[in-house]
Amino acid sequence: MPLSPQEIAEFEELGYLFLPSCFSEEEIEALREEAVEIYKTDREEVWREENGAPRTAFAAHTYNEAFGLLGADPRLIDPVSQIFGEHLYMHQYKVNAKAAFQGAVWQWHQDYGVWSRDDGMPEPRAMNIAVFLDEVMAINGPLMFIPKSHSGGTLDAHHDTSTTSYPLWTLDDDTVTKLAEEGGIIAPTGPPGSVMMFHGNLVHASPPNITPYPRKIVYLTLCAVSNHITKFGRPEFIAHRDFTPIEPVSETALLDYARARKKAA
Ligand code: SIN
Ligand code: MN
């Protein structure tokens, strides 16, 4: 279903849009179980926290059928393509673990600050659309946003290569304080299957997870095809170089897959 004018207006004003109950438990269960299997492998795409727990599995859509179907699901592709008014390719794909007791911080940052500095992406015409695989609660390391912070463009940032296992262009405390005075800080929570779309310049972060409850979220970074990257310093599995427009699969493809998988088990 296309986004309504009210949803588009909300996205433009706040920089994010929360879409509850997009995916069924049957679909999510299959993805969650596949994620756990992927984290057990020693693939180069699986990055770990400094403590050894899984942090993220990059490019899972390229080597896992369930995540491949999710990466072409019209419920994710269509809203982003509607906003940009053109075809999309997959710039990045992550299955973030935020493991129970061990998941570490993601520092305050803007994703477009990373895509532009590291990958030479011309404009902030790429966006994350996230799918919750576990319940995201206030206590298990939810993603935090500063509403409206996308409207100030790309801010000065520092390349932090030491705080976590994953280098990131991060914002300083004064900048975050000033932005939070204006927009506050929110942390959308919700059941597995919820979807969240957010602007490439929206300032966000997440705290460590010290609870027994894992918080897996899949992030598709969808980029307008005409806005493809121009710098190729990061590994291909982190910043993709295949700019082929994504051809959406049918709305039931993931559910059909999940049911067949369960039957075969
Ligand atoms: C991100 O900022 O790209 C991920 C943050 C998270 O999963 O908590
Ligand atoms: Mn980010």
mmCIF file of C-alpha atoms and ligand atoms in Angstrom:
data_model
loop_
_atom_site.group_PDB
_atom_site.id
_atom_site.type_symbol
_atom_site.label_atom_id
_atom_site.label_comp_id
_atom_site.label_asym_id
_atom_site.label_seq_id
_atom_site.Cartn_x
_atom_site.Cartn_y
_atom_site.Cartn_z
ATOM 1 C CA MET A 1 0.000 0.000 0.000
ATOM 2 C CA PRO A 2 1.458 3.400 -0.922
ATOM 3 C CA LEU A 3 2.340 5.836 1.857
ATOM 4 C CA SER A 4 -0.463 8.315 2.514
ATOM 5 C CA PRO A 5 0.127 12.084 2.163
ATOM 6 C CA GLN A 6 -0.035 12.271 5.997
ATOM 7 C CA GLU A 7 2.676 9.609 6.336
ATOM 8 C CA ILE A 8 4.891 11.404 3.820
ATOM 9 C CA ALA A 9 4.356 14.714 5.647
ATOM 10 C CA GLU A 10 5.253 13.044 8.976
ATOM 11 C CA PHE A 11 8.402 11.542 7.470
ATOM 12 C CA GLU A 12 9.458 14.873 5.990
ATOM 13 C CA GLU A 13 8.901 16.732 9.262
ATOM 14 C CA LEU A 14 10.403 14.236 11.737
ATOM 15 C CA GLY A 15 12.873 12.371 9.496
ATOM 16 C CA TYR A 16 11.466 8.934 10.290
ATOM 17 C CA LEU A 17 8.309 6.892 9.952
ATOM 18 C CA PHE A 18 7.296 3.944 12.103
ATOM 19 C CA LEU A 19 5.095 1.308 10.443
ATOM 20 C CA PRO A 20 3.846 -1.243 13.004
ATOM 21 C CA SER A 21 2.933 -4.870 12.174
ATOM 22 C CA CYS A 22 4.194 -5.010 8.579
ATOM 23 C CA PHE A 23 5.490 -8.596 8.729
ATOM 24 C CA SER A 24 3.808 -11.651 10.290
ATOM 25 C CA GLU A 25 5.313 -13.781 13.056
ATOM 26 C CA GLU A 26 5.660 -16.688 10.585
ATOM 27 C CA GLU A 27 7.860 -14.567 8.323
ATOM 28 C CA ILE A 28 9.865 -13.086 11.170
ATOM 29 C CA GLU A 29 10.449 -16.442 12.851
ATOM 30 C CA ALA A 30 12.134 -17.746 9.685
ATOM 31 C CA LEU A 31 14.365 -14.660 9.441
ATOM 32 C CA ARG A 32 15.238 -14.764 13.135
ATOM 33 C CA GLU A 33 16.278 -18.423 12.960
ATOM 34 C CA GLU A 34 18.317 -17.835 9.802
ATOM 35 C CA ALA A 35 20.062 -14.875 11.481
ATOM 36 C CA VAL A 36 21.129 -17.042 14.411
ATOM 37 C CA GLU A 37 22.609 -19.592 11.977
ATOM 38 C CA ILE A 38 24.475 -16.893 10.046
ATOM 39 C CA TYR A 39 26.010 -15.504 13.261
ATOM 40 C CA LYS A 40 27.461 -18.980 14.000
ATOM 41 C CA THR A 41 29.491 -18.979 10.781
ATOM 42 C CA ASP A 42 32.932 -17.504 10.302
ATOM 43 C CA ARG A 43 32.058 -15.689 7.083
ATOM 44 C CA GLU A 44 34.000 -12.465 6.502
ATOM 45 C CA GLU A 45 30.647 -10.633 6.342
ATOM 46 C CA VAL A 46 29.922 -11.422 10.012
ATOM 47 C CA TRP A 47 31.518 -8.743 12.175
ATOM 48 C CA ARG A 48 31.896 -9.275 15.887
ATOM 49 C CA GLU A 49 31.980 -7.006 18.914
ATOM 50 C CA GLU A 50 35.336 -6.633 20.620
ATOM 51 C CA ASN A 51 33.995 -9.260 23.108
ATOM 52 C CA GLY A 52 33.376 -11.780 20.298
ATOM 53 C CA ALA A 53 29.554 -11.581 20.195
ATOM 54 C CA PRO A 54 28.074 -11.028 16.740
ATOM 55 C CA ARG A 55 27.586 -7.339 15.887
ATOM 56 C CA THR A 56 26.293 -7.476 12.340
ATOM 57 C CA ALA A 57 26.039 -9.729 9.302
ATOM 58 C CA PHE A 58 26.604 -7.692 6.153
ATOM 59 C CA ALA A 59 25.126 -8.529 2.745
ATOM 60 C CA ALA A 60 22.984 -11.416 4.047
ATOM 61 C CA HIS A 61 20.641 -10.903 1.070
ATOM 62 C CA THR A 62 23.422 -12.213 -1.196
ATOM 63 C CA TYR A 63 23.993 -15.563 0.542
ATOM 64 C CA ASN A 64 20.760 -16.373 2.375
ATOM 65 C CA GLU A 65 17.459 -17.028 0.624
ATOM 66 C CA ALA A 66 15.178 -15.642 3.358
ATOM 67 C CA PHE A 67 17.146 -12.403 3.607
ATOM 68 C CA GLY A 68 17.297 -12.274 -0.203
ATOM 69 C CA LEU A 69 13.489 -12.289 -0.332
ATOM 70 C CA LEU A 70 13.297 -9.645 2.393
ATOM 71 C CA GLY A 71 15.722 -7.499 0.376
ATOM 72 C CA ALA A 72 13.265 -7.407 -2.517
ATOM 73 C CA ASP A 73 10.049 -7.297 -0.514
ATOM 74 C CA PRO A 74 7.612 -4.721 -1.926
ATOM 75 C CA ARG A 75 6.604 -3.708 1.625
ATOM 76 C CA LEU A 76 10.122 -2.261 2.003
ATOM 77 C CA ILE A 77 11.036 -1.311 -1.569
ATOM 78 C CA ASP A 78 7.816 0.477 -2.560
ATOM 79 C CA PRO A 79 7.668 3.130 0.193
ATOM 80 C CA VAL A 80 11.299 4.153 -0.346
ATOM 81 C CA SER A 81 10.910 4.181 -4.112
ATOM 82 C CA GLN A 82 7.774 6.297 -3.659
ATOM 83 C CA ILE A 83 9.742 8.877 -1.629
ATOM 84 C CA PHE A 84 12.643 9.067 -4.124
ATOM 85 C CA GLY A 85 10.483 8.711 -7.242
ATOM 86 C CA GLU A 86 12.861 6.286 -8.936
ATOM 87 C CA HIS A 87 14.272 2.777 -8.931
ATOM 88 C CA LEU A 88 16.513 1.672 -6.063
ATOM 89 C CA TYR A 89 19.567 -0.477 -5.629
ATOM 90 C CA MET A 90 20.896 -2.004 -2.387
ATOM 91 C CA HIS A 91 23.759 0.099 -1.048
ATOM 92 C CA GLN A 92 24.149 -1.841 2.201
ATOM 93 C CA TYR A 93 22.377 -4.667 4.033
ATOM 94 C CA LYS A 94 22.931 -5.451 7.710
ATOM 95 C CA VAL A 95 21.434 -7.879 10.206
ATOM 96 C CA ASN A 96 22.402 -6.231 13.480
ATOM 97 C CA ALA A 97 22.466 -8.534 16.492
ATOM 98 C CA LYS A 98 22.718 -6.355 19.645
ATOM 99 C CA ALA A 99 23.249 -9.629 21.487
ATOM 100 C CA ALA A 100 21.876 -10.276 24.972
ATOM 101 C CA PHE A 101 24.312 -8.998 27.644
ATOM 102 C CA GLN A 102 27.003 -8.335 24.994
ATOM 103 C CA GLY A 103 25.686 -6.056 22.248
ATOM 104 C CA ALA A 104 27.751 -2.854 22.201
ATOM 105 C CA VAL A 105 26.973 0.801 21.534
ATOM 106 C CA TRP A 106 26.435 2.410 18.113
ATOM 107 C CA GLN A 107 27.723 5.940 18.619
ATOM 108 C CA TRP A 108 25.770 9.063 17.578
ATOM 109 C CA HIS A 109 26.028 9.458 13.811
ATOM 110 C CA GLN A 110 24.326 10.244 10.523
ATOM 111 C CA ASP A 111 24.413 7.446 7.971
ATOM 112 C CA TYR A 112 24.729 9.807 5.036
ATOM 113 C CA GLY A 113 27.806 11.276 6.743
ATOM 114 C CA VAL A 114 29.358 7.819 6.336
ATOM 115 C CA TRP A 115 28.043 7.095 2.831
ATOM 116 C CA SER A 116 29.209 10.461 1.544
ATOM 117 C CA ARG A 117 32.676 10.511 3.169
ATOM 118 C CA ASP A 118 33.525 6.815 2.756
ATOM 119 C CA ASP A 119 31.649 5.880 -0.411
ATOM 120 C CA GLY A 120 31.323 9.163 -2.375
ATOM 121 C CA MET A 121 27.526 9.022 -2.449
ATOM 122 C CA PRO A 122 26.519 12.265 -4.189
ATOM 123 C CA GLU A 123 23.279 13.182 -2.314
ATOM 124 C CA PRO A 124 21.306 11.955 0.718
ATOM 125 C CA ARG A 125 19.010 10.065 -1.637
ATOM 126 C CA ALA A 126 19.447 6.746 0.161
ATOM 127 C CA MET A 127 17.561 5.625 3.203
ATOM 128 C CA ASN A 128 17.452 2.916 5.795
ATOM 129 C CA ILE A 129 14.376 0.821 6.237
ATOM 130 C CA ALA A 130 14.563 -1.433 9.290
ATOM 131 C CA VAL A 131 12.654 -4.573 10.267
ATOM 132 C CA PHE A 132 12.528 -5.680 13.910
ATOM 133 C CA LEU A 133 13.304 -9.412 14.281
ATOM 134 C CA ASP A 134 12.965 -9.336 18.077
ATOM 135 C CA GLU A 135 10.802 -7.171 20.271
ATOM 136 C CA VAL A 136 12.554 -3.820 20.603
ATOM 137 C CA MET A 137 12.067 -2.464 24.097
ATOM 138 C CA ALA A 138 13.262 0.574 26.001
ATOM 139 C CA ILE A 139 15.675 -1.728 27.870
ATOM 140 C CA ASN A 140 17.391 -3.873 25.198
ATOM 141 C CA GLY A 141 19.413 -1.328 23.232
ATOM 142 C CA PRO A 142 16.760 0.303 21.038
ATOM 143 C CA LEU A 143 17.661 2.609 18.193
ATOM 144 C CA MET A 144 17.409 6.234 19.372
ATOM 145 C CA PHE A 145 16.604 9.147 17.056
ATOM 146 C CA ILE A 146 16.785 12.896 17.401
ATOM 147 C CA PRO A 147 13.583 13.909 15.600
ATOM 148 C CA LYS A 148 14.002 16.612 12.910
ATOM 149 C CA SER A 149 17.814 16.373 13.032
ATOM 150 C CA HIS A 150 17.846 15.457 9.313
ATOM 151 C CA SER A 151 16.932 19.035 8.396
ATOM 152 C CA GLY A 152 20.340 20.544 9.241
ATOM 153 C CA GLY A 153 22.219 18.705 6.477
ATOM 154 C CA THR A 154 25.422 16.742 6.973
ATOM 155 C CA LEU A 155 27.206 17.771 10.177
ATOM 156 C CA ASP A 156 30.901 17.791 11.084
ATOM 157 C CA ALA A 157 32.015 14.376 12.282
ATOM 158 C CA HIS A 158 35.062 12.542 13.553
ATOM 159 C CA HIS A 159 36.207 9.174 12.210
ATOM 160 C CA ASP A 160 35.993 6.925 15.282
ATOM 161 C CA THR A 161 37.981 3.738 14.764
ATOM 162 C CA SER A 162 38.412 2.798 18.420
ATOM 163 C CA THR A 163 35.136 2.857 20.371
ATOM 164 C CA THR A 164 33.708 -0.248 18.668
ATOM 165 C CA SER A 165 34.843 -2.895 16.185
ATOM 166 C CA TYR A 166 33.211 -0.932 13.341
ATOM 167 C CA PRO A 167 34.654 2.435 12.175
ATOM 168 C CA LEU A 168 32.053 5.194 12.056
ATOM 169 C CA TRP A 169 31.903 8.966 11.434
ATOM 170 C CA THR A 170 30.531 10.120 14.807
ATOM 171 C CA LEU A 171 29.190 13.398 16.216
ATOM 172 C CA ASP A 172 30.596 15.172 19.262
ATOM 173 C CA ASP A 173 28.700 15.614 22.543
ATOM 174 C CA ASP A 174 28.087 19.358 22.042
ATOM 175 C CA THR A 175 26.432 18.775 18.669
ATOM 176 C CA VAL A 176 24.216 16.004 20.051
ATOM 177 C CA THR A 177 23.324 18.135 23.103
ATOM 178 C CA LYS A 178 22.288 21.075 20.922
ATOM 179 C CA LEU A 179 20.227 18.917 18.578
ATOM 180 C CA ALA A 180 18.545 17.144 21.514
ATOM 181 C CA GLU A 181 17.607 20.503 23.069
ATOM 182 C CA GLU A 182 15.697 21.215 19.879
ATOM 183 C CA GLY A 183 14.235 17.830 18.943
ATOM 184 C CA GLY A 184 14.454 15.646 22.059
ATOM 185 C CA ILE A 185 15.407 11.977 21.811
ATOM 186 C CA ILE A 186 12.999 9.142 21.103
ATOM 187 C CA ALA A 187 13.399 5.358 20.937
ATOM 188 C CA PRO A 188 10.648 3.647 18.938
ATOM 189 C CA THR A 189 9.717 0.296 20.472
ATOM 190 C CA GLY A 190 7.502 -2.466 19.164
ATOM 191 C CA PRO A 191 6.947 -6.137 18.444
ATOM 192 C CA PRO A 192 8.847 -8.211 15.889
ATOM 193 C CA GLY A 193 7.669 -7.377 12.371
ATOM 194 C CA SER A 194 7.558 -3.608 12.940
ATOM 195 C CA VAL A 195 9.217 -1.456 10.278
ATOM 196 C CA MET A 196 10.982 1.868 10.579
ATOM 197 C CA MET A 197 12.205 4.082 7.769
ATOM 198 C CA PHE A 198 14.603 6.950 8.430
ATOM 199 C CA HIS A 199 16.300 9.743 6.491
ATOM 200 C CA GLY A 200 20.016 9.407 5.709
ATOM 201 C CA ASN A 201 20.794 12.572 7.709
ATOM 202 C CA LEU A 202 18.734 11.675 10.792
ATOM 203 C CA VAL A 203 21.020 11.587 13.851
ATOM 204 C CA HIS A 204 20.779 8.238 15.644
ATOM 205 C CA ALA A 205 22.574 5.863 18.028
ATOM 206 C CA SER A 206 21.880 2.891 20.269
ATOM 207 C CA PRO A 207 23.089 1.973 23.774
ATOM 208 C CA PRO A 208 24.622 -1.368 24.779
ATOM 209 C CA ASN A 209 22.314 -4.264 25.591
ATOM 210 C CA ILE A 210 22.840 -5.466 29.159
ATOM 211 C CA THR A 211 19.577 -7.440 29.301
ATOM 212 C CA PRO A 212 18.929 -11.154 28.598
ATOM 213 C CA TYR A 213 16.824 -10.081 25.575
ATOM 214 C CA PRO A 214 18.507 -9.932 22.153
ATOM 215 C CA ARG A 215 17.508 -7.078 19.817
ATOM 216 C CA LYS A 216 17.999 -8.105 16.201
ATOM 217 C CA ILE A 217 17.110 -5.558 13.518
ATOM 218 C CA VAL A 218 17.639 -5.897 9.752
ATOM 219 C CA TYR A 219 18.561 -2.706 7.884
ATOM 220 C CA LEU A 220 18.188 -2.339 4.147
ATOM 221 C CA THR A 221 19.947 0.760 2.842
ATOM 222 C CA LEU A 222 18.177 1.581 -0.390
ATOM 223 C CA CYS A 223 19.752 4.132 -2.711
ATOM 224 C CA ALA A 224 18.215 5.884 -5.739
ATOM 225 C CA VAL A 225 19.921 4.319 -8.771
ATOM 226 C CA SER A 226 20.926 7.734 -10.184
ATOM 227 C CA ASN A 227 22.684 8.489 -6.861
ATOM 228 C CA HIS A 228 25.043 5.508 -6.849
ATOM 229 C CA ILE A 229 28.363 5.691 -5.026
ATOM 230 C CA THR A 230 31.557 6.874 -6.682
ATOM 231 C CA LYS A 231 34.294 5.757 -4.229
ATOM 232 C CA PHE A 232 35.163 2.132 -3.676
ATOM 233 C CA GLY A 233 37.420 2.051 -0.611
ATOM 234 C CA ARG A 234 35.238 -0.148 1.603
ATOM 235 C CA PRO A 235 34.775 -3.858 0.951
ATOM 236 C CA GLU A 236 32.107 -4.728 -1.606
ATOM 237 C CA PHE A 237 30.066 -6.549 1.059
ATOM 238 C CA ILE A 238 29.815 -3.310 3.080
ATOM 239 C CA ALA A 239 29.210 -0.798 0.240
ATOM 240 C CA HIS A 240 27.759 -2.644 -2.729
ATOM 241 C CA ARG A 241 28.815 -1.933 -6.299
ATOM 242 C CA ASP A 242 25.922 -3.609 -8.062
ATOM 243 C CA PHE A 243 23.664 -0.719 -9.038
ATOM 244 C CA THR A 244 21.044 -2.892 -10.750
ATOM 245 C CA PRO A 245 17.518 -1.732 -9.877
ATOM 246 C CA ILE A 246 15.825 -4.058 -7.391
ATOM 247 C CA GLU A 247 12.955 -5.981 -8.933
ATOM 248 C CA PRO A 248 10.431 -6.517 -6.099
ATOM 249 C CA VAL A 249 9.231 -10.084 -5.486
ATOM 250 C CA SER A 250 5.564 -10.826 -4.728
ATOM 251 C CA GLU A 251 4.048 -9.779 -1.372
ATOM 252 C CA THR A 252 3.696 -13.443 -0.377
ATOM 253 C CA ALA A 253 7.155 -14.663 -1.431
ATOM 254 C CA LEU A 254 8.620 -14.493 2.086
ATOM 255 C CA LEU A 255 5.571 -16.122 3.685
ATOM 256 C CA ASP A 256 5.594 -18.918 1.085
ATOM 257 C CA TYR A 257 9.292 -19.448 1.788
ATOM 258 C CA ALA A 258 8.731 -19.471 5.583
ATOM 259 C CA ARG A 259 5.926 -22.051 5.293
ATOM 260 C CA ALA A 260 7.934 -24.324 2.976
ATOM 261 C CA ARG A 261 10.928 -24.058 5.306
ATOM 262 C CA LYS A 262 8.837 -25.064 8.311
ATOM 263 C CA LYS A 263 7.319 -28.018 6.423
ATOM 264 C CA ALA A 264 10.762 -29.239 5.414
ATOM 265 C CA ALA A 265 12.102 -29.025 8.986
HETATM 266 C C1 SIN B 1 23.109 1.767 12.652
HETATM 267 O O1 SIN B 1 23.151 2.869 13.088
HETATM 268 O O2 SIN B 1 23.402 1.603 11.476
HETATM 269 C C2 SIN B 1 22.678 0.603 13.497
HETATM 270 C C3 SIN B 1 22.354 0.890 14.885
HETATM 271 C C4 SIN B 1 21.756 -0.273 15.632
HETATM 272 O O3 SIN B 1 21.438 -1.325 15.037
HETATM 273 O O4 SIN B 1 21.544 -0.147 16.818
HETATM 274 MN MN MN B 2 23.399 4.170 11.308
#
